[in-house]
Short mmCIF file of C-alpha atoms and ligand atoms in Angstrom, two decimals:
data_model
loop_
_atom_site.label_atom_id
_atom_site.label_comp_id
_atom_site.label_asym_id
_atom_site.label_seq_id
_atom_site.Cartn_x
_atom_site.Cartn_y
_atom_site.Cartn_z
CA MET A 64 46.28 -1.49 113.84
CA ILE A 65 44.55 -0.66 117.13
CA TYR A 66 43.19 -3.44 119.26
CA SER A 67 41.40 -3.35 122.57
CA ARG A 68 42.83 -5.35 125.42
CA ILE A 69 41.42 -6.24 128.78
CA THR A 70 43.93 -4.82 131.31
CA GLY A 71 41.99 -5.46 134.58
CA THR A 72 39.04 -7.34 135.94
CA GLY A 73 36.85 -7.00 139.04
CA GLY A 74 33.85 -8.64 140.53
CA TYR A 75 31.52 -8.17 143.47
CA LEU A 76 28.81 -10.28 145.15
CA PRO A 77 26.67 -8.90 147.96
CA ASP A 78 27.35 -10.38 151.47
CA LYS A 79 23.81 -11.71 151.98
CA VAL A 80 23.49 -15.34 150.81
CA LEU A 81 20.40 -17.42 150.14
CA THR A 82 21.06 -21.16 150.00
CA ASN A 83 18.86 -23.75 148.37
CA HIS A 84 17.81 -24.81 151.82
CA ASP A 85 16.68 -21.21 152.61
CA LEU A 86 14.48 -21.43 149.42
CA GLU A 87 12.92 -24.62 150.57
CA LYS A 88 11.30 -22.51 153.23
CA LEU A 89 9.84 -20.08 150.70
CA VAL A 90 8.64 -22.26 147.82
CA ASP A 91 7.87 -25.94 147.06
CA THR A 92 11.38 -26.93 145.94
CA SER A 93 14.36 -28.90 147.13
CA ASP A 94 18.17 -28.57 147.34
CA GLN A 95 18.39 -31.77 145.25
CA TRP A 96 16.09 -30.51 142.51
CA ILE A 97 17.92 -27.14 142.17
CA ARG A 98 21.39 -28.76 142.14
CA GLU A 99 20.48 -31.56 139.65
CA ARG A 100 18.59 -29.34 137.17
CA THR A 101 20.76 -26.16 137.39
CA GLY A 102 24.01 -26.79 139.30
CA ILE A 103 23.19 -23.91 141.60
CA SER A 104 23.78 -24.22 145.32
CA LYS A 105 23.40 -20.60 146.51
CA ARG A 106 22.88 -17.08 145.30
CA HIS A 107 23.81 -13.66 146.71
CA VAL A 108 21.09 -11.06 147.21
CA ALA A 109 21.42 -7.27 147.66
CA GLU A 110 20.54 -5.94 151.15
CA GLU A 111 17.82 -3.49 151.52
CA GLY A 112 19.16 -0.10 150.45
CA GLN A 113 21.92 -1.69 148.37
CA TYR A 114 21.52 -0.87 144.70
CA THR A 115 22.83 -1.87 141.29
CA VAL A 116 25.19 1.13 141.30
CA ASP A 117 26.67 -0.02 144.64
CA LEU A 118 27.46 -3.41 143.21
CA ALA A 119 28.83 -1.79 140.05
CA GLU A 120 31.07 0.54 141.94
CA HIS A 121 32.73 -2.25 143.93
CA ALA A 122 33.40 -4.29 140.79
CA ALA A 123 34.58 -1.12 138.90
CA ARG A 124 37.04 -0.11 141.61
CA ARG A 125 38.44 -3.64 141.72
CA ALA A 126 38.91 -3.67 137.94
CA LEU A 127 40.55 -0.22 138.05
CA GLU A 128 42.96 -1.36 140.78
CA ALA A 129 43.81 -4.51 138.81
CA ALA A 130 44.56 -2.45 135.71
CA GLY A 131 46.57 0.08 137.70
CA ARG A 132 44.19 2.79 136.55
CA ASP A 133 42.60 5.74 138.19
CA PRO A 134 39.01 6.78 137.35
CA GLN A 135 40.39 9.93 135.72
CA ASP A 136 42.06 7.63 133.08
CA VAL A 137 38.68 6.27 131.93
CA ASP A 138 37.21 7.99 128.89
CA LEU A 139 34.11 5.74 128.36
CA ILE A 140 31.77 4.02 130.84
CA ILE A 141 29.27 1.38 129.70
CA VAL A 142 27.03 -0.40 132.16
CA ALA A 143 25.08 -3.40 131.01
CA THR A 144 22.03 -3.83 133.25
CA THR A 145 18.51 -5.03 133.16
CA THR A 146 17.86 -3.73 136.63
CA PRO A 147 18.80 0.00 136.58
CA ASP A 148 18.25 1.89 139.82
CA ARG A 149 16.30 4.61 138.11
CA ILE A 150 14.31 5.13 134.94
CA PHE A 151 16.89 7.84 134.31
CA PRO A 152 19.69 8.94 134.59
CA SER A 153 21.46 5.64 133.47
CA THR A 154 23.28 3.55 135.98
CA ALA A 155 26.45 4.42 133.99
CA CYS A 156 25.88 8.07 134.89
CA LEU A 157 25.30 7.20 138.54
CA LEU A 158 28.49 5.18 138.55
CA GLN A 159 30.40 8.04 136.93
CA LYS A 160 29.37 10.34 139.74
CA ARG A 161 30.48 7.77 142.31
CA LEU A 162 33.84 7.57 140.63
CA ASP A 163 34.12 11.43 140.61
CA ARG A 164 34.74 11.22 136.92
CA HIS A 165 33.26 14.11 134.93
CA GLY A 166 32.68 14.62 131.25
CA CYS A 167 33.45 11.23 129.54
CA ALA A 168 30.67 9.44 127.69
CA ALA A 169 28.56 7.13 129.93
CA PHE A 170 25.56 5.07 128.98
CA ASP A 171 23.64 1.81 129.74
CA ILE A 172 23.14 -1.18 127.51
CA GLN A 173 20.09 -3.43 127.91
CA ALA A 174 20.58 -6.83 126.43
CA VAL A 175 19.63 -8.86 129.46
CA CYS A 176 21.95 -11.77 130.08
CA THR A 177 23.94 -10.96 126.93
CA GLY A 178 24.38 -7.40 128.15
CA PHE A 179 28.01 -7.59 129.10
CA VAL A 180 28.94 -9.20 125.76
CA TYR A 181 27.07 -6.42 123.93
CA ALA A 182 28.73 -3.79 126.10
CA LEU A 183 32.21 -5.13 125.58
CA ALA A 184 31.66 -5.39 121.85
CA VAL A 185 30.62 -1.67 121.77
CA ALA A 186 33.62 -0.66 123.82
CA ASP A 187 35.80 -2.63 121.39
CA LYS A 188 34.43 -0.52 118.51
CA PHE A 189 35.03 2.77 120.35
CA ILE A 190 38.61 1.77 121.04
CA ARG A 191 39.37 0.39 117.54
CA THR A 192 38.09 3.57 115.87
CA GLY A 193 40.10 5.71 118.27
CA ALA A 194 37.00 7.18 119.90
CA ALA A 195 38.09 5.92 123.34
CA LYS A 196 41.38 4.72 124.85
CA CYS A 197 40.47 3.37 128.27
CA ALA A 198 36.93 2.01 128.81
CA LEU A 199 35.20 0.80 131.91
CA VAL A 200 32.71 -1.90 131.05
CA VAL A 201 30.51 -3.30 133.83
CA GLY A 202 27.66 -5.89 134.03
CA ALA A 203 25.64 -5.23 137.27
CA GLU A 204 22.33 -6.56 138.42
CA THR A 205 19.91 -6.70 141.31
CA LEU A 206 17.70 -9.34 139.70
CA SER A 207 16.31 -10.23 143.11
CA ARG A 208 14.17 -7.03 142.84
CA VAL A 209 12.31 -8.38 139.78
CA LEU A 210 11.78 -11.91 141.06
CA ASP A 211 8.50 -13.28 142.32
CA TRP A 212 9.68 -15.06 145.52
CA LYS A 213 6.55 -17.27 145.36
CA ASP A 214 7.37 -18.54 141.86
CA ARG A 215 9.64 -21.64 142.15
CA THR A 216 10.21 -21.76 138.40
CA THR A 217 12.24 -18.50 138.53
CA CYS A 218 13.25 -17.49 142.03
CA VAL A 219 15.62 -20.33 142.51
CA LEU A 220 17.57 -19.47 139.37
CA PHE A 221 18.79 -15.92 139.67
CA GLY A 222 21.08 -13.79 141.94
CA ASP A 223 22.64 -10.37 142.26
CA GLY A 224 26.18 -9.33 141.45
CA ALA A 225 28.45 -7.24 139.32
CA GLY A 226 31.59 -7.75 137.17
CA ALA A 227 33.76 -5.23 135.43
CA VAL A 228 36.76 -4.95 133.02
CA ILE A 229 39.02 -2.14 132.03
CA VAL A 230 39.63 -2.28 128.24
CA GLU A 231 42.47 -0.22 126.74
CA SER A 232 43.85 0.46 123.27
CA SER A 233 46.94 -1.57 122.39
CA ASP A 234 49.11 -2.42 119.44
CA GLU A 235 48.71 -6.04 120.28
CA PRO A 236 45.54 -8.22 120.35
CA GLY A 237 43.31 -8.16 122.23
CA ILE A 238 39.81 -8.64 121.28
CA LEU A 239 39.87 -10.62 118.00
CA SER A 240 36.17 -10.71 117.10
CA THR A 241 32.67 -9.91 118.44
CA HIS A 242 29.44 -11.44 117.25
CA LEU A 243 26.12 -10.04 118.33
CA HIS A 244 22.67 -11.28 117.48
CA ALA A 245 19.03 -10.90 118.58
CA ASP A 246 15.61 -12.22 117.65
CA GLY A 247 12.74 -10.32 119.22
CA ALA A 248 10.32 -12.93 117.97
CA TYR A 249 10.99 -14.74 121.18
CA GLU A 250 10.22 -11.77 123.48
CA SER A 251 7.50 -13.73 125.38
CA LEU A 252 9.54 -16.72 126.51
CA LEU A 253 11.64 -14.80 129.00
CA THR A 254 10.36 -11.37 130.09
CA VAL A 255 9.31 -8.89 132.72
CA ALA A 256 6.13 -7.95 130.82
CA GLY A 257 5.32 -4.64 132.51
CA GLY A 258 7.12 -1.39 132.01
CA VAL A 259 6.80 2.32 132.63
CA GLY A 260 6.06 2.96 128.90
CA GLN A 261 2.83 1.13 129.43
CA GLY A 262 2.12 3.12 132.58
CA TYR A 263 2.81 2.15 136.19
CA ASP A 264 -0.33 -0.04 136.38
CA SER A 265 1.30 -2.44 133.94
CA LEU A 266 3.71 -3.50 136.66
CA ALA A 267 0.87 -4.88 138.83
CA ASN A 268 -0.58 -8.47 138.76
CA GLY A 269 2.81 -10.15 138.43
CA ASN A 270 3.84 -8.24 135.35
CA GLY A 271 6.64 -6.55 137.21
CA TYR A 272 8.38 -9.93 137.70
CA VAL A 273 10.44 -12.25 135.60
CA THR A 274 8.45 -14.99 133.90
CA MET A 275 10.10 -17.76 131.88
CA LYS A 276 9.14 -20.80 129.78
CA GLY A 277 12.32 -22.45 131.10
CA ASN A 278 12.17 -25.60 128.98
CA GLU A 279 11.62 -23.81 125.74
CA VAL A 280 14.39 -21.18 126.60
CA PHE A 281 16.70 -24.11 127.49
CA LYS A 282 16.37 -25.76 124.06
CA VAL A 283 16.90 -22.56 122.04
CA ALA A 284 19.83 -21.64 124.30
CA VAL A 285 21.68 -24.89 123.74
CA ASN A 286 21.17 -24.83 119.96
CA THR A 287 22.05 -21.08 119.66
CA LEU A 288 25.17 -21.19 121.74
CA GLY A 289 26.41 -24.09 119.68
CA ARG A 290 25.87 -22.13 116.49
CA ILE A 291 27.62 -19.00 117.80
CA VAL A 292 30.62 -21.03 118.76
CA ASP A 293 30.86 -22.35 115.23
CA GLU A 294 30.32 -18.85 113.79
CA THR A 295 33.15 -17.42 115.94
CA LEU A 296 35.61 -20.13 115.14
CA GLU A 297 34.97 -20.01 111.41
CA ALA A 298 35.24 -16.21 111.27
CA ASN A 299 38.65 -16.51 112.85
CA ASN A 300 39.86 -19.60 111.00
CA LEU A 301 40.32 -21.41 114.23
CA GLU A 302 39.91 -24.96 115.37
CA LYS A 303 38.04 -25.94 118.50
CA SER A 304 41.34 -26.96 119.99
CA ASP A 305 42.69 -23.47 119.66
CA ILE A 306 40.45 -22.21 122.51
CA ASP A 307 42.14 -22.32 125.88
CA TRP A 308 39.22 -21.23 128.02
CA LEU A 309 35.48 -21.04 127.62
CA ILE A 310 33.79 -18.36 129.75
CA PRO A 311 30.07 -19.03 129.29
CA HIS A 312 27.08 -17.17 130.63
CA GLN A 313 26.23 -18.87 133.93
CA ALA A 314 22.53 -19.79 133.74
CA ASN A 315 22.54 -23.61 134.08
CA ILE A 316 25.33 -26.14 134.38
CA ARG A 317 23.59 -28.35 131.78
CA ILE A 318 23.62 -25.58 129.15
CA ILE A 319 27.33 -24.96 129.94
CA GLN A 320 28.12 -28.78 129.62
CA ALA A 321 26.28 -28.96 126.31
CA THR A 322 28.36 -26.08 124.89
CA ALA A 323 31.62 -27.57 126.18
CA LYS A 324 30.66 -30.86 124.59
CA LYS A 325 30.09 -29.16 121.25
CA LEU A 326 33.56 -27.62 121.61
CA ARG A 327 34.93 -31.05 122.53
CA MET A 328 36.33 -29.14 125.49
CA SER A 329 37.08 -30.80 128.87
CA MET A 330 35.16 -29.13 131.64
CA ASP A 331 38.36 -28.27 133.39
CA ARG A 332 38.92 -25.67 130.59
CA VAL A 333 35.54 -24.16 131.25
CA VAL A 334 35.01 -21.52 133.94
CA VAL A 335 32.01 -22.50 135.97
CA THR A 336 30.70 -20.28 138.81
CA VAL A 337 26.95 -20.78 138.48
CA GLY A 338 26.95 -23.01 141.58
CA GLU A 339 28.18 -20.08 143.75
CA HIS A 340 25.75 -17.39 142.65
CA GLY A 341 23.12 -18.59 140.18
CA ASN A 342 22.30 -16.64 137.05
CA THR A 343 23.38 -13.00 137.64
CA SER A 344 22.41 -12.04 134.07
CA SER A 345 24.78 -9.40 132.68
CA ALA A 346 27.20 -9.76 135.59
CA SER A 347 27.72 -13.50 134.94
CA VAL A 348 30.52 -13.51 132.22
CA PRO A 349 32.66 -10.76 133.84
CA LEU A 350 32.23 -12.35 137.26
CA ALA A 351 33.37 -15.76 135.93
CA LEU A 352 36.33 -14.05 134.05
CA ASP A 353 37.38 -12.26 137.22
CA VAL A 354 37.38 -15.48 139.30
CA ALA A 355 39.52 -17.42 136.88
CA VAL A 356 41.96 -14.44 136.33
CA ARG A 357 42.36 -13.89 140.07
CA ASP A 358 42.84 -17.62 140.98
CA GLY A 359 45.56 -17.87 138.25
CA ARG A 360 43.82 -20.27 135.91
CA ILE A 361 43.64 -17.73 133.03
CA LYS A 362 47.04 -16.42 132.00
CA ARG A 363 48.23 -13.65 129.68
CA GLY A 364 48.35 -14.82 125.93
CA GLU A 365 45.70 -17.47 126.32
CA MET A 366 42.75 -17.67 123.91
CA LEU A 367 39.31 -16.98 125.55
CA LEU A 368 35.85 -17.50 124.18
CA MET A 369 33.06 -15.67 125.98
CA GLU A 370 29.45 -16.45 125.05
CA ALA A 371 26.06 -15.47 126.42
CA PHE A 372 22.34 -15.96 125.72
CA GLY A 373 19.36 -14.14 127.30
CA GLY A 374 16.03 -12.50 127.09
CA GLY A 375 15.07 -10.83 123.77
CA PHE A 376 16.36 -13.34 122.70
CA THR A 377 19.79 -11.89 122.52
CA TRP A 378 23.09 -13.83 122.10
CA GLY A 379 26.65 -13.07 121.35
CA SER A 380 30.32 -14.10 121.62
CA ILE A 381 33.68 -12.48 122.12
CA LEU A 382 36.96 -14.07 121.10
CA LEU A 383 40.06 -12.62 122.62
CA LYS A 384 43.71 -13.17 123.43
CA PHE A 385 44.05 -12.28 127.10
O1 UT7 B 173 19.82 -16.55 131.37
C1 UT7 B 173 18.89 -16.57 130.30
C2 UT7 B 173 18.66 -17.90 129.86
N1 UT7 B 173 17.96 -18.67 130.81
C3 UT7 B 173 18.19 -19.95 130.80
O2 UT7 B 173 19.06 -20.41 130.07
C4 UT7 B 173 17.35 -20.84 131.61
C5 UT7 B 173 16.92 -22.02 130.69
N2 UT7 B 173 16.08 -23.05 131.37
C6 UT7 B 173 16.52 -23.77 132.40
O3 UT7 B 173 17.68 -23.66 132.87
C7 UT7 B 173 15.68 -24.94 132.79
O4 UT7 B 173 14.62 -25.15 131.85
C8 UT7 B 173 15.07 -24.84 134.18
C9 UT7 B 173 16.16 -24.96 135.27
C10 UT7 B 173 14.39 -23.46 134.37
C11 UT7 B 173 14.04 -25.86 134.44
O5 UT7 B 173 14.62 -27.18 134.32
P1 UT7 B 173 13.90 -28.30 133.42
O6 UT7 B 173 14.73 -29.46 133.41
O7 UT7 B 173 13.69 -27.65 132.01
O8 UT7 B 173 12.56 -28.52 134.13
P2 UT7 B 173 11.09 -28.25 133.64
O9 UT7 B 173 10.77 -26.86 133.45
O10 UT7 B 173 10.83 -29.24 132.51
O11 UT7 B 173 10.23 -28.80 134.80
C12 UT7 B 173 10.34 -30.10 135.32
C13 UT7 B 173 9.49 -30.28 136.52
C14 UT7 B 173 8.08 -29.68 136.43
O12 UT7 B 173 7.17 -30.53 137.11
P3 UT7 B 173 6.25 -31.65 136.30
O13 UT7 B 173 5.45 -30.77 135.38
O14 UT7 B 173 7.28 -32.53 135.59
O15 UT7 B 173 5.49 -32.27 137.36
C15 UT7 B 173 8.17 -28.44 137.12
O16 UT7 B 173 6.96 -27.94 137.66
O17 UT7 B 173 10.13 -29.60 137.67
C16 UT7 B 173 9.11 -28.72 138.29
N3 UT7 B 173 9.83 -27.57 138.82
C17 UT7 B 173 10.36 -27.60 140.02
N4 UT7 B 173 10.42 -28.55 141.03
C18 UT7 B 173 11.07 -28.23 142.11
C19 UT7 B 173 10.02 -26.40 138.23
N5 UT7 B 173 10.75 -25.57 139.08
C20 UT7 B 173 10.97 -26.29 140.22
C21 UT7 B 173 11.67 -26.11 141.42
N6 UT7 B 173 11.69 -27.05 142.34
N7 UT7 B 173 12.23 -24.85 141.70
#
């Protein structure tokens, strides 16, 4: 039986930081409101001229180094992003060029905040079927470029960053299960409504920026993430107590706490990084994973549950033995 195993992780946050106090100068908000309602204290923002592929490259190189791999060992590149640098080629192709890797398959996945979970699930299928042996999977975003910095209901929530993993084929598990879902009926609750398919004019009048009905998204997110935890445990005949670490999408500390409560999991077994960088969309799960692997909390052989929820709506989980 072939399994896919994560053999290296990497993360990258741009140097430029915007604190809650910085945002107090831009919109009618307060450090207290942002901390209490979201758990966020700061976010990182790409500099002018710094693009999604730049963030992705840093994270990818760190993951390659951690896995002891060279770009030439990689035979599949998947980048999850909602903020690609170009309409085409894909950010995965731009990253491939940066890594001086020629010829292997490379493509983007767009599932907003669930993007990395989708991308890792796809890489898992490639590896299990023998179509790939060593995949580079990246979640990378420059969300700051699609934020209306005058809209306090969104601009305080998001940030830029990238996270990456190397996934390799192995006789030992590995990724145990992946569960992916979507329901496009909710497309209007969290969206950037414009797009080039509608013509460039569609990006004017605020339609090129994120809009969100935060409260409604919040309620669906909490319920849905609870359900996917149950679905994942049931599919694997596991008890809640079998999970060593929860690595949730980092959108809001209150959503994370609600999921942990449902798992009857103490918050010290949950990786929380949202305070440090806000919601980095598809980069959020691999960034959190990388932090907890590098600081020694997550150890080989432990059972990890990753879950995410985002625009679409999309949601998904990955259960794995690290
Ligand atoms: O990653 C994809 C998934 N995304 C999410 O999971 C995000 C889900 N939603 C949330 O995290 C929360 O709904 C928010 C953090 C966006 C908002 O928190 P909330 O507790 O749901 O607040 P609310 O939207 O119900 O707004 C409460 C009040 C409102 O004022 P009134 O109507 O009570 O007078 C808002 O206008 O807070 C006001 N408000 C703000 N006040 C200060 C909204 N944004 C701000 C702000 N600063 N930045």
